[in-house]
Coordinates of C-alpha atoms in Angstrom, one line a residue:
M66 CA 0.0 0.0 0.0
A67 CA 2.8 2.4 0.9
T68 CA 4.5 1.7 -2.4
L69 CA 1.3 2.3 -4.3
A70 CA 0.7 5.6 -2.5
S71 CA 4.3 6.6 -3.2
D72 CA 3.9 5.7 -6.9
N73 CA 0.7 7.7 -7.1
R74 CA 2.4 10.8 -5.5
K75 CA 5.2 10.5 -8.0
A76 CA 2.8 10.2 -10.9
N77 CA 0.7 13.2 -9.7
Y78 CA 3.9 15.3 -9.2
A79 CA 5.1 14.4 -12.7
L80 CA 1.6 15.3 -14.0
G81 CA 1.8 18.7 -12.2
V82 CA 5.2 19.5 -13.8
L83 CA 3.9 18.4 -17.2
F84 CA 0.9 20.6 -16.7
V85 CA 3.2 23.6 -16.3
V86 CA 5.3 22.5 -19.3
T87 CA 2.2 22.3 -21.5
M88 CA 0.9 25.5 -20.1
L89 CA 4.1 27.3 -21.1
N90 CA 4.0 25.5 -24.4
F91 CA 0.7 27.1 -25.3
L92 CA 1.5 30.4 -23.6
D93 CA 4.6 30.9 -25.8
R94 CA 2.7 29.5 -28.8
Q95 CA -0.4 31.6 -28.4
I96 CA 0.9 34.9 -27.1
I97 CA 1.5 36.0 -30.7
S98 CA -2.3 35.9 -31.3
I99 CA -3.0 38.8 -29.0
L100 CA 0.2 40.6 -30.2
A101 CA -0.6 40.1 -33.9
E102 CA -2.5 43.4 -34.4
P103 CA 0.2 45.6 -32.8
I104 CA 2.9 43.7 -34.7
K105 CA 1.0 44.2 -37.9
R106 CA 0.8 47.9 -37.4
D107 CA 4.4 48.2 -36.2
L108 CA 5.9 46.2 -39.1
G109 CA 3.3 47.0 -41.7
L110 CA 2.1 43.5 -42.5
S111 CA -0.9 42.1 -44.4
D112 CA -3.4 39.6 -43.0
T113 CA -1.8 36.9 -45.1
Q114 CA 1.6 37.7 -43.6
L115 CA 0.0 37.5 -40.1
G116 CA -1.4 34.1 -41.0
L117 CA 2.1 32.9 -42.1
M118 CA 3.7 34.3 -39.0
T119 CA 1.2 32.9 -36.5
G120 CA 0.6 29.6 -38.2
L121 CA 2.8 28.2 -40.9
S122 CA 6.1 29.5 -39.5
F123 CA 5.5 27.6 -36.3
A124 CA 3.9 24.5 -37.8
L125 CA 6.7 23.8 -40.4
F126 CA 9.2 22.4 -38.0
Y127 CA 6.8 21.8 -35.0
T128 CA 5.1 19.1 -37.0
T129 CA 7.9 17.6 -39.1
L130 CA 10.3 17.3 -36.2
A131 CA 7.6 15.7 -34.0
I132 CA 8.2 12.4 -35.8
P133 CA 12.0 12.0 -35.2
V134 CA 11.6 13.3 -31.6
A135 CA 8.8 10.8 -31.0
A136 CA 11.0 8.0 -32.3
L137 CA 13.6 9.3 -29.8
A138 CA 10.9 9.3 -27.0
D139 CA 10.0 5.7 -27.7
R140 CA 13.7 4.7 -27.2
W141 CA 15.3 7.2 -24.9
N142 CA 14.7 9.2 -21.7
R143 CA 11.5 11.3 -22.1
S144 CA 12.0 13.6 -19.2
R145 CA 15.3 14.8 -20.6
I146 CA 13.8 15.3 -24.1
I147 CA 11.0 17.5 -22.6
A148 CA 13.5 19.5 -20.6
I149 CA 15.7 20.3 -23.6
A150 CA 12.6 21.1 -25.7
V151 CA 11.3 23.6 -23.1
A152 CA 14.7 25.4 -23.0
I153 CA 14.8 25.7 -26.8
W154 CA 11.3 27.1 -27.3
S155 CA 11.7 29.5 -24.3
A156 CA 14.9 31.0 -25.7
M157 CA 13.3 31.4 -29.2
T158 CA 10.3 33.2 -27.7
V159 CA 12.8 35.7 -26.2
L160 CA 14.3 36.1 -29.7
C161 CA 10.8 36.9 -31.1
G162 CA 10.8 40.0 -29.0
L163 CA 14.2 41.0 -30.4
S164 CA 13.1 40.7 -34.1
A165 CA 13.3 43.8 -36.2
N166 CA 11.3 42.7 -39.3
F167 CA 8.9 40.0 -40.7
I168 CA 11.7 37.6 -41.8
Q169 CA 13.4 37.7 -38.4
L170 CA 10.1 37.1 -36.6
F171 CA 9.2 34.4 -39.0
L172 CA 12.5 32.6 -38.3
A173 CA 12.2 33.0 -34.5
R174 CA 8.7 31.5 -34.7
I175 CA 10.2 28.6 -36.6
G176 CA 12.6 28.2 -33.7
V177 CA 9.7 28.1 -31.2
G178 CA 8.2 25.3 -33.3
I179 CA 11.5 23.4 -33.3
G180 CA 11.5 23.5 -29.5
E181 CA 7.9 22.6 -29.0
A182 CA 8.2 19.6 -31.3
G183 CA 9.9 17.8 -28.4
S184 CA 7.1 18.2 -25.9
S185 CA 3.8 16.6 -26.8
P186 CA 4.8 13.1 -28.0
A187 CA 7.1 12.5 -25.0
T188 CA 4.5 13.9 -22.6
H189 CA 1.8 11.6 -23.9
S190 CA 4.0 8.6 -23.8
L191 CA 5.2 9.4 -20.3
I192 CA 1.6 9.8 -19.0
A193 CA 0.7 6.4 -20.6
D194 CA 3.4 4.8 -18.5
L195 CA 2.6 6.7 -15.3
F196 CA -1.2 6.1 -15.3
P197 CA -3.3 3.0 -15.8
P198 CA -5.8 2.9 -18.7
E199 CA -8.8 3.6 -16.4
R200 CA -7.1 6.9 -15.3
R201 CA -5.5 7.9 -18.6
A202 CA -8.3 10.0 -20.1
S203 CA -8.5 12.0 -16.9
A204 CA -4.7 12.5 -16.8
L205 CA -4.7 13.6 -20.4
G206 CA -7.7 15.9 -19.6
V207 CA -5.6 17.6 -16.9
I208 CA -2.9 18.2 -19.6
G209 CA -5.7 19.5 -21.8
M210 CA -6.7 21.9 -19.1
S211 CA -3.2 23.5 -19.2
I212 CA -3.9 24.6 -22.7
P213 CA -6.5 27.2 -21.9
V214 CA -4.6 28.2 -18.8
G215 CA -1.6 29.0 -20.9
A216 CA -3.8 30.8 -23.4
F217 CA -5.4 32.8 -20.5
I218 CA -2.0 34.1 -19.4
A219 CA -0.9 34.7 -23.0
Y220 CA -4.0 36.8 -23.7
A221 CA -4.5 38.6 -20.4
A222 CA -0.8 39.4 -19.7
G223 CA 0.1 39.8 -23.3
G224 CA -2.7 42.3 -24.0
W225 CA -1.9 44.3 -21.0
I226 CA 1.9 44.4 -21.7
A227 CA 1.2 45.3 -25.4
E228 CA -1.0 48.2 -24.4
N229 CA 1.1 49.5 -21.5
L230 CA 4.7 48.6 -22.6
S231 CA 5.2 46.9 -26.0
W232 CA 4.7 43.7 -27.8
R233 CA 8.5 43.1 -27.7
I234 CA 8.5 43.1 -23.9
A235 CA 5.6 40.6 -23.9
F236 CA 7.7 38.1 -25.7
L237 CA 10.7 38.6 -23.4
I238 CA 8.6 38.1 -20.3
A239 CA 6.9 35.0 -21.8
G240 CA 10.1 33.3 -22.6
F241 CA 12.3 33.5 -19.5
P242 CA 10.2 31.3 -17.0
G243 CA 10.6 28.3 -19.3
L244 CA 14.3 28.1 -18.7
L245 CA 13.6 27.5 -14.9
V246 CA 10.9 24.9 -15.7
A247 CA 13.3 23.1 -18.0
L248 CA 15.7 22.8 -15.2
A249 CA 13.0 21.5 -12.8
M250 CA 11.9 18.9 -15.4
W251 CA 15.5 17.7 -15.9
L252 CA 16.2 17.4 -12.2
T253 CA 13.0 16.3 -10.5
V254 CA 10.9 14.2 -13.0
P255 CA 12.4 10.7 -13.6
D256 CA 11.4 8.6 -16.5
P257 CA 9.7 5.3 -15.3
R258 CA 12.1 3.4 -17.5
G259 CA 14.9 4.2 -15.1
K260 CA 17.2 7.0 -13.9
P261 CA 20.0 7.3 -16.3
R262 CA 23.0 9.4 -15.3
L263 CA 23.6 12.7 -17.1
L264 CA 26.0 11.2 -19.6
E265 CA 23.7 8.2 -20.1
S266 CA 20.6 10.3 -20.7
F267 CA 20.5 9.3 -24.4
K268 CA 21.2 5.7 -24.1
P269 CA 18.8 3.9 -26.4
I270 CA 16.2 1.5 -25.1
P271 CA 15.8 -1.6 -27.4
G272 CA 12.5 -3.1 -28.5
K273 CA 10.8 0.1 -29.8
A274 CA 9.2 0.5 -33.2
S275 CA 10.6 2.5 -36.1
L276 CA 8.5 5.1 -38.0
R277 CA 8.1 2.5 -40.8
D278 CA 6.8 0.0 -38.3
A279 CA 4.4 2.5 -36.8
L280 CA 3.0 3.5 -40.2
R281 CA 2.6 -0.1 -41.2
E282 CA 0.7 -0.8 -38.0
L283 CA -1.5 2.3 -38.1
S284 CA -2.2 2.0 -41.9
G285 CA -4.5 -0.9 -41.1
K286 CA -6.5 1.1 -38.5
P287 CA -9.0 3.5 -40.3
A288 CA -10.3 4.7 -36.9
Y289 CA -6.9 6.2 -36.2
W290 CA -6.9 8.2 -39.4
H291 CA -10.4 9.5 -38.7
L292 CA -9.1 10.8 -35.4
V293 CA -6.3 12.5 -37.3
G294 CA -8.9 14.0 -39.6
A295 CA -10.9 15.3 -36.7
G296 CA -7.7 16.8 -35.2
V297 CA -6.9 18.5 -38.5
M298 CA -10.3 20.2 -38.6
V299 CA -10.3 21.2 -34.9
Q300 CA -6.9 22.8 -35.1
F301 CA -7.7 24.4 -38.5
V302 CA -10.6 26.2 -36.8
S303 CA -9.2 26.9 -33.4
Y304 CA -5.9 28.3 -34.6
G305 CA -7.4 30.2 -37.5
L306 CA -9.8 31.9 -35.1
A307 CA -7.3 32.5 -32.4
S308 CA -4.8 34.1 -34.8
F309 CA -7.3 36.8 -35.6
Y310 CA -8.9 37.5 -32.2
G311 CA -7.1 40.8 -32.1
G312 CA -8.1 41.7 -35.7
L313 CA -11.8 40.9 -35.0
F314 CA -12.2 42.9 -31.8
V315 CA -9.9 45.8 -32.6
R316 CA -11.1 46.4 -36.1
V317 CA -14.8 45.7 -35.7
Y318 CA -15.4 46.9 -32.1
G319 CA -12.4 49.2 -31.5
M320 CA -11.5 47.4 -28.3
G321 CA -8.1 48.1 -26.6
Y322 CA -5.5 45.3 -26.3
G323 CA -5.5 45.4 -22.5
E324 CA -9.3 45.0 -22.2
L325 CA -9.4 42.5 -25.0
G326 CA -6.6 40.4 -23.4
W327 CA -8.1 39.9 -20.0
K328 CA -11.6 39.3 -21.4
L329 CA -10.4 36.8 -23.9
G330 CA -8.2 35.3 -21.3
V331 CA -11.0 34.7 -18.8
M332 CA -13.3 33.3 -21.6
V333 CA -10.6 30.9 -22.9
G334 CA -9.4 29.9 -19.5
L335 CA -12.9 29.1 -18.1
S336 CA -14.5 27.6 -21.2
G337 CA -11.4 25.9 -22.5
G338 CA -10.4 24.6 -19.0
F339 CA -13.9 23.2 -18.3
G340 CA -14.0 21.8 -21.8
A341 CA -10.8 19.8 -21.3
W342 CA -11.7 18.8 -17.7
I343 CA -15.3 17.7 -18.6
G344 CA -14.1 16.0 -21.8
G345 CA -11.5 14.0 -19.8
K346 CA -14.1 13.0 -17.2
A347 CA -16.7 12.2 -19.8
G348 CA -14.1 10.1 -21.6
D349 CA -13.6 7.9 -18.5
F350 CA -17.3 7.9 -17.6
F351 CA -18.7 6.9 -20.9
G352 CA -15.7 4.8 -22.0
K353 CA -16.4 2.4 -19.1
R354 CA -19.8 1.8 -20.5
N355 CA -19.1 1.9 -24.2
P356 CA -15.7 2.9 -25.7
T357 CA -17.4 4.6 -28.7
L358 CA -19.6 7.0 -26.6
P359 CA -16.7 9.5 -25.8
L360 CA -16.1 9.9 -29.5
I361 CA -19.8 10.3 -30.3
V362 CA -20.2 12.9 -27.6
S363 CA -17.1 14.8 -28.8
G364 CA -18.6 14.8 -32.3
L365 CA -21.9 16.3 -31.1
V366 CA -20.1 19.0 -29.1
L367 CA -18.1 20.0 -32.3
L368 CA -21.3 20.1 -34.3
S369 CA -22.7 22.7 -31.9
A370 CA -19.5 24.8 -32.3
A371 CA -20.3 25.8 -35.9
P372 CA -23.5 27.8 -35.3
G373 CA -22.1 29.1 -32.0
M374 CA -19.0 30.5 -33.6
I375 CA -21.0 32.2 -36.4
W376 CA -23.3 33.7 -33.8
A377 CA -20.3 35.1 -32.0
I378 CA -18.7 36.6 -35.1
Y379 CA -21.8 38.6 -35.9
A380 CA -23.0 39.3 -32.3
G381 CA -22.9 43.0 -32.8
N382 CA -21.7 43.6 -29.3
A383 CA -18.1 42.9 -28.2
N384 CA -18.9 41.5 -24.8
L385 CA -21.6 39.2 -26.2
A386 CA -19.2 38.1 -28.9
I387 CA -16.6 37.1 -26.3
I388 CA -19.2 35.2 -24.3
L389 CA -20.5 33.3 -27.3
L390 CA -16.9 32.4 -28.3
A391 CA -17.0 30.1 -25.3
I392 CA -19.0 27.6 -27.4
P393 CA -16.3 26.8 -30.0
T394 CA -13.6 27.2 -27.3
F395 CA -15.2 24.6 -25.1
A396 CA -15.6 22.3 -28.1
A397 CA -11.9 22.8 -29.1
T398 CA -10.7 21.4 -25.8
F399 CA -13.4 18.9 -24.9
Y400 CA -12.2 16.4 -27.6
Y401 CA -8.6 16.3 -26.1
G402 CA -8.9 13.6 -23.5
P403 CA -11.3 11.2 -25.4
T404 CA -9.3 11.6 -28.6
F405 CA -5.8 10.9 -27.2
A406 CA -7.1 8.2 -25.0
A407 CA -8.5 6.5 -28.2
V408 CA -5.2 7.1 -29.9
Q409 CA -3.3 5.3 -27.1
L410 CA -5.9 2.5 -27.2
L411 CA -5.4 2.0 -31.0
A412 CA -1.6 2.1 -30.8
S413 CA 0.5 -0.7 -29.5
D414 CA 2.9 -0.3 -26.5
Q415 CA 5.8 0.1 -29.0
T416 CA 4.2 2.9 -31.1
R417 CA 2.5 5.1 -28.5
A418 CA 4.7 8.2 -28.9
L419 CA 4.9 7.8 -32.7
A420 CA 1.1 7.5 -33.0
V421 CA 0.8 10.8 -31.2
A422 CA 3.6 12.4 -33.3
I423 CA 2.0 11.3 -36.6
Y424 CA -1.3 12.7 -35.4
L425 CA 0.4 16.0 -34.5
L426 CA 2.4 16.1 -37.7
I427 CA -0.7 15.9 -39.9
A428 CA -3.1 17.9 -37.7
G429 CA -0.5 20.5 -37.0
L430 CA 0.8 21.0 -40.5
I431 CA -2.6 21.3 -42.1
G432 CA -4.6 22.7 -39.1
L433 CA -2.2 24.9 -37.3
G434 CA -0.1 25.6 -40.4
L435 CA -2.8 26.5 -42.9
G436 CA -5.8 27.5 -40.7
P437 CA -4.4 31.1 -40.0
V438 CA -3.2 31.4 -43.6
F439 CA -6.6 30.4 -44.9
V440 CA -8.3 33.1 -42.8
G441 CA -5.8 35.7 -43.6
A442 CA -5.8 35.1 -47.3
L443 CA -9.6 34.9 -47.4
S444 CA -9.9 38.1 -45.5
D445 CA -7.5 39.9 -47.9
W446 CA -9.4 38.5 -50.8
F447 CA -12.8 39.7 -49.5
A448 CA -11.3 43.1 -48.7
A449 CA -9.7 43.3 -52.2
G450 CA -13.0 42.3 -53.8
G451 CA -14.7 45.4 -52.3
T452 CA -17.0 43.3 -50.1
G453 CA -16.3 45.5 -47.1
E454 CA -13.7 47.1 -44.9
D455 CA -11.0 45.0 -43.2
G456 CA -13.3 44.2 -40.2
A457 CA -16.2 43.0 -42.3
A458 CA -14.0 41.0 -44.6
L459 CA -12.4 39.3 -41.6
Q460 CA -15.9 38.5 -40.2
K461 CA -16.8 36.7 -43.5
A462 CA -13.6 34.8 -43.5
L463 CA -14.1 33.6 -39.9
A464 CA -17.7 32.6 -40.7
C465 CA -16.5 30.4 -43.5
L466 CA -13.9 28.9 -41.1
A467 CA -16.7 28.0 -38.6
L468 CA -18.2 25.4 -41.0
F469 CA -15.1 23.2 -40.7
N470 CA -16.4 22.2 -37.2
L471 CA -19.1 20.1 -39.0
W472 CA -16.4 18.2 -40.9
A473 CA -14.5 17.6 -37.6
G474 CA -17.6 16.2 -35.9
A475 CA -18.3 13.7 -38.7
H476 CA -14.9 12.0 -38.3
Y477 CA -15.8 10.8 -34.8
W478 CA -18.8 9.0 -36.1
F479 CA -16.7 7.1 -38.6
A480 CA -14.0 6.3 -36.0
R481 CA -16.3 4.6 -33.5
K482 CA -16.3 1.0 -35.1
G483 CA -12.5 0.7 -35.1
V484 CA -12.2 2.0 -31.5
A485 CA -14.8 -0.5 -30.3
T486 CA -12.8 -3.3 -32.0
A487 CA -9.6 -2.1 -30.4
A488 CA -11.2 -2.0 -27.0
Q489 CA -12.4 -5.6 -27.3
G490 CA -8.9 -6.7 -28.0
S491 CA -7.2 -4.8 -25.2

């Protein structure tokens, strides 16, 4: 009993540190969203350039490097990998604040993506070893809760700093804490596989699958690819919307960055946090009864996000619009626990991290990489076509984006059969 209690404490402590790691991951990733409008004005950028800067620059290496880093996580010490990743992306966030033009900022954002590529696959693999299957969705739901918390800090603090100091200072302040967290991760969170010494941190562990092995295994599991498709659409919408929060509220409603930051932060923190927490609990609750129910519920939640998002975009009142944005924000985090629990169920012990990395590669490259570019280019196209001023053109682009929630919801319906089969064989 004492050993079990000690193991639970160690697992919960590790989960707490990973919560902070993921929170900083999304803080440093998302702070550019609230800073995009002042950056646009300072550097003279177009909406398309904003989309490239907030989405594609980050996604290029964040997604492609996730595969080799996940292969590393399936063989080597995951705690060390996460610590190094945190240190890299934090340093690159600081460099964002020192950028003098679009190219420099684009390259610094690529650096942030390179660092953050090392976090998620190793984190998910580590949690899968720290927690039994019946607690896994809840543990992943806790990690999902860190996402809106990081976004809350990014929006609230970033907006205030941008309005009262500068967008450059916001990047500098966002980047420095990660260096301390990286040290804590390195020193205090052991990998359950063992405690390698410093010089043995990268000693490979035999018996893990290669990328080719993982793709061969997953290619015969259509349910996995439907989960990937859902992830693509969720990220396409959520990052496309988040990248133009500032543009929507500053251009349409004339709201200041400080006011916008804390109001968005509260909305994202509460609705996103509850979405991730309730999604994780619902995943465990419904999954015990029928493994397909968590996916069906996730799909229904996403279907409700499309009309909710359109309603928010054309609310006509800034405060009402922020409140209504809670609907798509809740949906964009609810899916997290059920989806990644299903991914872990579909993958074998040898391919857990790689299954997450492949998911993140495709969902990130298309969703995160192209969602903001889609909105920016469509907004510029509407504006150039004389369909309205910048604010009205951006509203139309975001309304088109909202419809992709329907596509995301449909994938969960098609994934249910494969997940049920996998559950029977586990």
